[in-house]
mmCIF file of N, CA, C and O in Angstrom:
data_model
loop_
_atom_site.group_PDB
_atom_site.id
_atom_site.type_symbol
_atom_site.label_atom_id
_atom_site.label_comp_id
_atom_site.label_asym_id
_atom_site.label_seq_id
_atom_site.Cartn_x
_atom_site.Cartn_y
_atom_site.Cartn_z
ATOM 1 N N MET A 732 4.290 12.448 9.478
ATOM 2 C CA MET A 732 3.162 11.545 9.497
ATOM 3 C C MET A 732 2.387 11.616 10.804
ATOM 4 O O MET A 732 1.418 10.932 10.959
ATOM 5 N N SER A 733 2.818 12.428 11.734
ATOM 6 C CA SER A 733 2.209 12.414 13.050
ATOM 7 C C SER A 733 0.776 12.946 13.061
ATOM 8 O O SER A 733 -0.046 12.452 13.809
ATOM 9 N N ASP A 734 0.442 13.974 12.249
ATOM 10 C CA ASP A 734 -0.925 14.503 12.289
ATOM 11 C C ASP A 734 -1.797 13.952 11.172
ATOM 12 O O ASP A 734 -2.935 14.338 11.056
ATOM 13 N N GLU A 735 -1.266 13.081 10.339
ATOM 14 C CA GLU A 735 -2.040 12.509 9.237
ATOM 15 C C GLU A 735 -2.793 11.266 9.702
ATOM 16 O O GLU A 735 -2.423 10.642 10.679
ATOM 17 N N ALA A 736 -3.832 10.922 8.948
ATOM 18 C CA ALA A 736 -4.525 9.669 9.197
ATOM 19 C C ALA A 736 -3.660 8.546 8.635
ATOM 20 O O ALA A 736 -3.186 8.617 7.510
ATOM 21 N N VAL A 737 -3.422 7.527 9.451
ATOM 22 C CA VAL A 737 -2.564 6.422 9.034
ATOM 23 C C VAL A 737 -3.287 5.092 9.200
ATOM 24 O O VAL A 737 -4.246 4.971 9.964
ATOM 25 N N LEU A 738 -2.801 4.101 8.460
ATOM 26 C CA LEU A 738 -3.343 2.746 8.514
ATOM 27 C C LEU A 738 -2.237 1.764 8.863
ATOM 28 O O LEU A 738 -1.068 1.993 8.548
ATOM 29 N N THR A 739 -2.615 0.653 9.480
ATOM 30 C CA THR A 739 -1.672 -0.440 9.679
ATOM 31 C C THR A 739 -1.605 -1.250 8.390
ATOM 32 O O THR A 739 -2.403 -1.038 7.465
ATOM 33 N N VAL A 740 -0.678 -2.188 8.333
ATOM 34 C CA VAL A 740 -0.558 -3.046 7.151
ATOM 35 C C VAL A 740 -1.849 -3.854 6.969
ATOM 36 O O VAL A 740 -2.361 -3.980 5.851
ATOM 37 N N ALA A 741 -2.411 -4.365 8.046
ATOM 38 C CA ALA A 741 -3.650 -5.148 7.952
ATOM 39 C C ALA A 741 -4.811 -4.298 7.441
ATOM 40 O O ALA A 741 -5.605 -4.748 6.602
ATOM 41 N N GLU A 742 -4.923 -3.058 7.913
ATOM 42 C CA GLU A 742 -5.993 -2.167 7.458
ATOM 43 C C GLU A 742 -5.811 -1.804 5.986
ATOM 44 O O GLU A 742 -6.777 -1.774 5.220
ATOM 45 N N ALA A 743 -4.560 -1.539 5.577
ATOM 46 C CA ALA A 743 -4.293 -1.224 4.178
ATOM 47 C C ALA A 743 -4.612 -2.424 3.287
ATOM 48 O O ALA A 743 -5.153 -2.263 2.187
ATOM 49 N N ALA A 744 -4.297 -3.628 3.755
ATOM 50 C CA ALA A 744 -4.602 -4.835 2.991
ATOM 51 C C ALA A 744 -6.109 -4.993 2.808
ATOM 52 O O ALA A 744 -6.580 -5.380 1.730
ATOM 53 N N ALA A 745 -6.882 -4.661 3.827
ATOM 54 C CA ALA A 745 -8.339 -4.745 3.716
ATOM 55 C C ALA A 745 -8.868 -3.718 2.712
ATOM 56 O O ALA A 745 -9.757 -4.031 1.908
ATOM 57 N N VAL A 746 -8.320 -2.516 2.723
ATOM 58 C CA VAL A 746 -8.749 -1.473 1.783
ATOM 59 C C VAL A 746 -8.397 -1.867 0.353
ATOM 60 O O VAL A 746 -9.203 -1.717 -0.565
ATOM 61 N N LEU A 747 -7.188 -2.394 0.166
ATOM 62 C CA LEU A 747 -6.720 -2.759 -1.174
ATOM 63 C C LEU A 747 -7.192 -4.135 -1.629
ATOM 64 O O LEU A 747 -6.941 -4.534 -2.761
ATOM 65 N N LYS A 748 -7.830 -4.877 -0.719
ATOM 66 C CA LYS A 748 -8.326 -6.227 -1.011
ATOM 67 C C LYS A 748 -7.191 -7.138 -1.488
ATOM 68 O O LYS A 748 -7.264 -7.767 -2.541
ATOM 69 N N CYS A 749 -6.133 -7.152 -0.680
ATOM 70 C CA CYS A 749 -4.995 -8.023 -0.967
ATOM 71 C C CYS A 749 -4.463 -8.533 0.372
ATOM 72 O O CYS A 749 -4.987 -8.204 1.430
ATOM 73 N N SER A 750 -3.397 -9.311 0.324
ATOM 74 C CA SER A 750 -2.839 -9.862 1.558
ATOM 75 C C SER A 750 -1.900 -8.865 2.236
ATOM 76 O O SER A 750 -1.422 -7.911 1.615
ATOM 77 N N LYS A 751 -1.628 -9.105 3.504
ATOM 78 C CA LYS A 751 -0.685 -8.263 4.243
ATOM 79 C C LYS A 751 0.708 -8.386 3.638
ATOM 80 O O LYS A 751 1.451 -7.416 3.588
ATOM 81 N N GLN A 752 1.045 -9.583 3.147
ATOM 82 C CA GLN A 752 2.346 -9.791 2.519
ATOM 83 C C GLN A 752 2.498 -8.933 1.267
ATOM 84 O O GLN A 752 3.572 -8.394 0.991
ATOM 85 N N THR A 753 1.412 -8.781 0.498
ATOM 86 C CA THR A 753 1.461 -7.943 -0.701
ATOM 87 C C THR A 753 1.695 -6.487 -0.326
ATOM 88 O O THR A 753 2.492 -5.795 -0.966
ATOM 89 N N VAL A 754 1.021 -6.016 0.714
ATOM 90 C CA VAL A 754 1.214 -4.631 1.164
ATOM 91 C C VAL A 754 2.661 -4.438 1.608
ATOM 92 O O VAL A 754 3.311 -3.460 1.228
ATOM 93 N N THR A 755 3.197 -5.373 2.369
ATOM 94 C CA THR A 755 4.583 -5.280 2.820
ATOM 95 C C THR A 755 5.540 -5.289 1.632
ATOM 96 O O THR A 755 6.511 -4.523 1.596
ATOM 97 N N ARG A 756 5.264 -6.101 0.634
ATOM 98 C CA ARG A 756 6.095 -6.147 -0.567
ATOM 99 C C ARG A 756 6.064 -4.805 -1.300
ATOM 100 O O ARG A 756 7.099 -4.298 -1.739
ATOM 101 N N LEU A 757 4.878 -4.209 -1.418
ATOM 102 C CA LEU A 757 4.756 -2.903 -2.068
ATOM 103 C C LEU A 757 5.516 -1.817 -1.307
ATOM 104 O O LEU A 757 6.111 -0.931 -1.909
ATOM 105 N N ILE A 758 5.516 -1.904 0.014
ATOM 106 C CA ILE A 758 6.260 -0.943 0.831
ATOM 107 C C ILE A 758 7.762 -1.110 0.580
ATOM 108 O O ILE A 758 8.475 -0.139 0.336
ATOM 109 N N ARG A 759 8.232 -2.338 0.620
ATOM 110 C CA ARG A 759 9.666 -2.595 0.444
ATOM 111 C C ARG A 759 10.157 -2.232 -0.951
ATOM 112 O O ARG A 759 11.313 -1.847 -1.123
ATOM 113 N N LYS A 760 9.278 -2.341 -1.957
ATOM 114 C CA LYS A 760 9.646 -1.959 -3.320
ATOM 115 C C LYS A 760 9.527 -0.452 -3.547
ATOM 116 O O LYS A 760 9.871 0.044 -4.604
ATOM 117 N N GLY A 761 8.988 0.259 -2.556
ATOM 118 C CA GLY A 761 8.852 1.705 -2.674
ATOM 119 C C GLY A 761 7.593 2.146 -3.394
ATOM 120 O O GLY A 761 7.463 3.311 -3.764
ATOM 121 N N ARG A 762 6.640 1.254 -3.598
ATOM 122 C CA ARG A 762 5.404 1.592 -4.294
ATOM 123 C C ARG A 762 4.356 2.181 -3.359
ATOM 124 O O ARG A 762 3.430 2.847 -3.814
ATOM 125 N N LEU A 763 4.471 1.917 -2.072
ATOM 126 C CA LEU A 763 3.575 2.480 -1.073
ATOM 127 C C LEU A 763 4.411 3.248 -0.052
ATOM 128 O O LEU A 763 5.396 2.710 0.459
ATOM 129 N N PRO A 764 4.044 4.482 0.258
ATOM 130 C CA PRO A 764 4.786 5.226 1.283
ATOM 131 C C PRO A 764 4.425 4.689 2.665
ATOM 132 O O PRO A 764 3.264 4.370 2.936
ATOM 133 N N ALA A 765 5.411 4.556 3.517
ATOM 134 C CA ALA A 765 5.160 4.050 4.866
ATOM 135 C C ALA A 765 6.279 4.487 5.796
ATOM 136 O O ALA A 765 7.385 4.808 5.355
ATOM 137 N N THR A 766 5.964 4.482 7.076
ATOM 138 C CA THR A 766 6.951 4.747 8.114
ATOM 139 C C THR A 766 7.073 3.502 8.958
ATOM 140 O O THR A 766 6.058 2.931 9.375
ATOM 141 N N ASP A 767 8.301 3.058 9.186
ATOM 142 C CA ASP A 767 8.539 1.895 10.030
ATOM 143 C C ASP A 767 8.758 2.398 11.453
ATOM 144 O O ASP A 767 9.701 3.152 11.717
ATOM 145 N N LEU A 768 7.882 2.006 12.364
ATOM 146 C CA LEU A 768 7.996 2.451 13.744
ATOM 147 C C LEU A 768 9.170 1.803 14.452
ATOM 148 O O LEU A 768 9.639 2.305 15.469
ATOM 149 N N GLY A 769 9.624 0.646 13.953
ATOM 150 C CA GLY A 769 10.820 0.009 14.480
ATOM 151 C C GLY A 769 10.742 -0.363 15.942
ATOM 152 O O GLY A 769 11.728 -0.250 16.662
ATOM 153 N N THR A 770 9.582 -0.815 16.402
ATOM 154 C CA THR A 770 9.428 -1.145 17.820
ATOM 155 C C THR A 770 9.726 -2.613 18.126
ATOM 156 O O THR A 770 9.685 -3.010 19.277
ATOM 157 N N SER A 771 10.032 -3.413 17.119
ATOM 158 C CA SER A 771 10.351 -4.820 17.341
ATOM 159 C C SER A 771 11.269 -5.303 16.238
ATOM 160 O O SER A 771 11.661 -4.545 15.357
ATOM 161 N N ARG A 772 11.609 -6.590 16.272
ATOM 162 C CA ARG A 772 12.469 -7.142 15.224
ATOM 163 C C ARG A 772 11.775 -7.098 13.876
ATOM 164 O O ARG A 772 12.398 -6.903 12.857
ATOM 165 N N ARG A 773 10.471 -7.303 13.878
ATOM 166 C CA ARG A 773 9.719 -7.234 12.622
ATOM 167 C C ARG A 773 9.351 -5.796 12.331
ATOM 168 O O ARG A 773 9.299 -4.949 13.216
ATOM 169 N N SER A 774 9.073 -5.537 11.084
ATOM 170 C CA SER A 774 8.671 -4.184 10.697
ATOM 171 C C SER A 774 7.286 -3.876 11.235
ATOM 172 O O SER A 774 6.411 -4.734 11.267
ATOM 173 N N ASN A 775 7.104 -2.649 11.649
ATOM 174 C CA ASN A 775 5.833 -2.188 12.185
ATOM 175 C C ASN A 775 5.465 -0.916 11.418
ATOM 176 O O ASN A 775 5.721 0.189 11.868
ATOM 177 N N TYR A 776 4.902 -1.109 10.224
ATOM 178 C CA TYR A 776 4.660 0.003 9.308
ATOM 179 C C TYR A 776 3.352 0.727 9.600
ATOM 180 O O TYR A 776 2.370 0.123 10.022
ATOM 181 N N ARG A 777 3.347 2.037 9.296
ATOM 182 C CA ARG A 777 2.140 2.848 9.274
ATOM 183 C C ARG A 777 2.115 3.540 7.915
ATOM 184 O O ARG A 777 3.111 4.121 7.483
ATOM 185 N N LEU A 778 0.966 3.458 7.243
ATOM 186 C CA LEU A 778 0.828 3.998 5.897
ATOM 187 C C LEU A 778 -0.156 5.155 5.894
ATOM 188 O O LEU A 778 -1.230 5.057 6.491
ATOM 189 N N PRO A 779 0.175 6.253 5.210
ATOM 190 C CA PRO A 779 -0.779 7.364 5.124
ATOM 191 C C PRO A 779 -1.975 6.954 4.259
ATOM 192 O O PRO A 779 -1.826 6.280 3.244
ATOM 193 N N VAL A 780 -3.154 7.342 4.676
ATOM 194 C CA VAL A 780 -4.381 6.987 3.965
ATOM 195 C C VAL A 780 -4.326 7.477 2.521
ATOM 196 O O VAL A 780 -4.740 6.757 1.605
ATOM 197 N N GLU A 781 -3.775 8.681 2.299
ATOM 198 C CA GLU A 781 -3.722 9.228 0.945
ATOM 199 C C GLU A 781 -2.937 8.326 -0.003
ATOM 200 O O GLU A 781 -3.318 8.141 -1.149
ATOM 201 N N GLY A 782 -1.827 7.768 0.462
ATOM 202 C CA GLY A 782 -1.020 6.881 -0.367
ATOM 203 C C GLY A 782 -1.739 5.596 -0.714
ATOM 204 O O GLY A 782 -1.676 5.105 -1.842
ATOM 205 N N VAL A 783 -2.466 5.045 0.259
ATOM 206 C CA VAL A 783 -3.219 3.808 0.021
ATOM 207 C C VAL A 783 -4.357 4.074 -0.960
ATOM 208 O O VAL A 783 -4.578 3.286 -1.891
ATOM 209 N N LEU A 784 -5.064 5.178 -0.799
ATOM 210 C CA LEU A 784 -6.164 5.499 -1.712
ATOM 211 C C LEU A 784 -5.655 5.784 -3.117
ATOM 212 O O LEU A 784 -6.323 5.457 -4.102
ATOM 213 N N HIS A 785 -4.454 6.373 -3.222
ATOM 214 C CA HIS A 785 -3.859 6.630 -4.532
ATOM 215 C C HIS A 785 -3.610 5.306 -5.260
ATOM 216 O O HIS A 785 -3.942 5.169 -6.440
ATOM 217 N N ILE A 786 -3.048 4.346 -4.566
ATOM 218 C CA ILE A 786 -2.785 3.030 -5.169
ATOM 219 C C ILE A 786 -4.101 2.331 -5.496
ATOM 220 O O ILE A 786 -4.237 1.701 -6.539
ATOM 221 N N GLN A 787 -5.086 2.455 -4.620
ATOM 222 C CA GLN A 787 -6.380 1.807 -4.860
ATOM 223 C C GLN A 787 -7.027 2.329 -6.133
ATOM 224 O O GLN A 787 -7.503 1.558 -6.959
ATOM 225 N N THR A 788 -7.029 3.630 -6.342
ATOM 226 C CA THR A 788 -7.662 4.184 -7.544
ATOM 227 C C THR A 788 -6.815 3.913 -8.781
ATOM 228 O O THR A 788 -7.352 3.699 -9.860
ATOM 229 N N ALA A 789 -5.487 3.895 -8.643
ATOM 230 C CA ALA A 789 -4.611 3.639 -9.792
ATOM 231 C C ALA A 789 -4.692 2.184 -10.242
ATOM 232 O O ALA A 789 -4.526 1.883 -11.421
ATOM 233 N N ALA A 790 -4.970 1.276 -9.307
ATOM 234 C CA ALA A 790 -4.996 -0.146 -9.633
ATOM 235 C C ALA A 790 -6.373 -0.626 -10.075
ATOM 236 O O ALA A 790 -6.523 -1.769 -10.496
ATOM 237 N N ALA A 791 -7.379 0.226 -9.965
ATOM 238 C CA ALA A 791 -8.738 -0.190 -10.330
ATOM 239 C C ALA A 791 -8.812 -0.485 -11.825
ATOM 240 O O ALA A 791 -8.343 0.280 -12.648
ATOM 241 N N LEU A 792 -9.394 -1.629 -12.161
ATOM 242 C CA LEU A 792 -9.555 -2.007 -13.563
ATOM 243 C C LEU A 792 -10.787 -1.318 -14.138
ATOM 244 O O LEU A 792 -11.772 -1.100 -13.436
ATOM 245 N N PRO A 793 -10.770 -0.976 -15.403
ATOM 246 C CA PRO A 793 -11.962 -0.408 -16.023
ATOM 247 C C PRO A 793 -13.126 -1.408 -15.968
ATOM 248 O O PRO A 793 -12.910 -2.610 -16.015
ATOM 249 N N ALA A 794 -14.338 -0.898 -15.894
ATOM 250 C CA ALA A 794 -15.517 -1.756 -15.786
ATOM 251 C C ALA A 794 -15.698 -2.627 -17.015
ATOM 252 O O ALA A 794 -16.270 -3.716 -16.937
ATOM 253 N N SER A 795 -15.220 -2.210 -18.172
ATOM 254 C CA SER A 795 -15.407 -2.974 -19.393
ATOM 255 C C SER A 795 -14.431 -4.143 -19.518
ATOM 256 O O SER A 795 -14.572 -4.970 -20.401
ATOM 257 N N SER A 796 -13.448 -4.214 -18.637
ATOM 258 C CA SER A 796 -12.452 -5.277 -18.714
ATOM 259 C C SER A 796 -13.051 -6.591 -18.226
ATOM 260 O O SER A 796 -13.570 -6.684 -17.123
ATOM 261 N N SER A 797 -12.973 -7.628 -19.046
ATOM 262 C CA SER A 797 -13.509 -8.922 -18.646
ATOM 263 C C SER A 797 -12.415 -9.848 -18.145
ATOM 264 O O SER A 797 -12.690 -10.877 -17.564
ATOM 265 N N ARG A 798 -11.165 -9.494 -18.383
ATOM 266 C CA ARG A 798 -10.061 -10.340 -17.985
ATOM 267 C C ARG A 798 -9.067 -9.521 -17.163
ATOM 268 O O ARG A 798 -8.618 -8.467 -17.594
ATOM 269 N N PRO A 799 -8.708 -10.010 -15.971
ATOM 270 C CA PRO A 799 -7.746 -9.266 -15.170
ATOM 271 C C PRO A 799 -6.367 -9.287 -15.835
ATOM 272 O O PRO A 799 -5.961 -10.263 -16.445
ATOM 273 N N THR A 800 -5.676 -8.176 -15.740
ATOM 274 C CA THR A 800 -4.341 -8.072 -16.304
ATOM 275 C C THR A 800 -3.379 -7.593 -15.235
ATOM 276 O O THR A 800 -3.777 -6.936 -14.283
ATOM 277 N N ARG A 801 -2.114 -7.932 -15.407
ATOM 278 C CA ARG A 801 -1.096 -7.454 -14.477
ATOM 279 C C ARG A 801 -0.574 -6.134 -15.010
ATOM 280 O O ARG A 801 -0.160 -6.037 -16.149
ATOM 281 N N ARG A 802 -0.661 -5.118 -14.157
ATOM 282 C CA ARG A 802 -0.194 -3.800 -14.557
ATOM 283 C C ARG A 802 0.758 -3.265 -13.510
ATOM 284 O O ARG A 802 0.594 -3.538 -12.329
ATOM 285 N N LYS A 803 1.712 -2.499 -13.952
ATOM 286 C CA LYS A 803 2.593 -1.823 -13.006
ATOM 287 C C LYS A 803 1.859 -0.625 -12.431
ATOM 288 O O LYS A 803 1.187 0.096 -13.152
ATOM 289 N N LEU A 804 1.997 -0.441 -11.139
ATOM 290 C CA LEU A 804 1.346 0.685 -10.476
ATOM 291 C C LEU A 804 2.206 1.931 -10.628
ATOM 292 O O LEU A 804 3.441 1.864 -10.613
ATOM 293 N N PRO A 805 1.578 3.087 -10.793
ATOM 294 C CA PRO A 805 2.347 4.326 -10.897
ATOM 295 C C PRO A 805 2.961 4.671 -9.546
ATOM 296 O O PRO A 805 2.455 4.276 -8.501
ATOM 297 N N PRO A 806 4.075 5.400 -9.543
ATOM 298 C CA PRO A 806 4.683 5.786 -8.278
ATOM 299 C C PRO A 806 3.761 6.734 -7.511
ATOM 300 O O PRO A 806 3.023 7.500 -8.098
ATOM 301 N N VAL A 807 3.835 6.648 -6.202
ATOM 302 C CA VAL A 807 3.035 7.506 -5.338
ATOM 303 C C VAL A 807 3.765 8.834 -5.169
ATOM 304 O O VAL A 807 4.976 8.855 -4.910
ATOM 305 N N PRO A 808 3.072 9.947 -5.347
ATOM 306 C CA PRO A 808 3.737 11.242 -5.162
ATOM 307 C C PRO A 808 4.182 11.413 -3.712
ATOM 308 O O PRO A 808 3.532 10.931 -2.787
ATOM 309 N N SER A 809 5.284 12.075 -3.532
ATOM 310 C CA SER A 809 5.833 12.296 -2.198
ATOM 311 C C SER A 809 4.880 13.155 -1.372
ATOM 312 O O SER A 809 4.329 14.132 -1.862
ATOM 313 N N LEU A 810 4.668 12.761 -0.123
ATOM 314 C CA LEU A 810 3.769 13.506 0.755
ATOM 315 C C LEU A 810 4.529 14.438 1.690
ATOM 316 O O LEU A 810 3.940 15.086 2.533
ATOM 317 N N ALA A 811 5.829 14.474 1.555
ATOM 318 C CA ALA A 811 6.652 15.293 2.470
ATOM 319 C C ALA A 811 6.681 16.721 2.087
ATOM 320 O O ALA A 811 6.293 17.316 1.249
#
């Protein structure tokens, strides 16, 4: 992940239009790829831009949908 473009949890939350807690939950469930820098007691995650954009496009609702629905997000392909 060192030469890739990365985002913080707050930046990923802004891109995905959700809360930081939701992004952290997605990371812990394995739905978003992330690296924990481990510099403090709390998690300090960095997320690759490609993984965040993959989730953003996969979670987008069709324009014809008038009612939001809960959908499971597809797994993110491994970037390693």
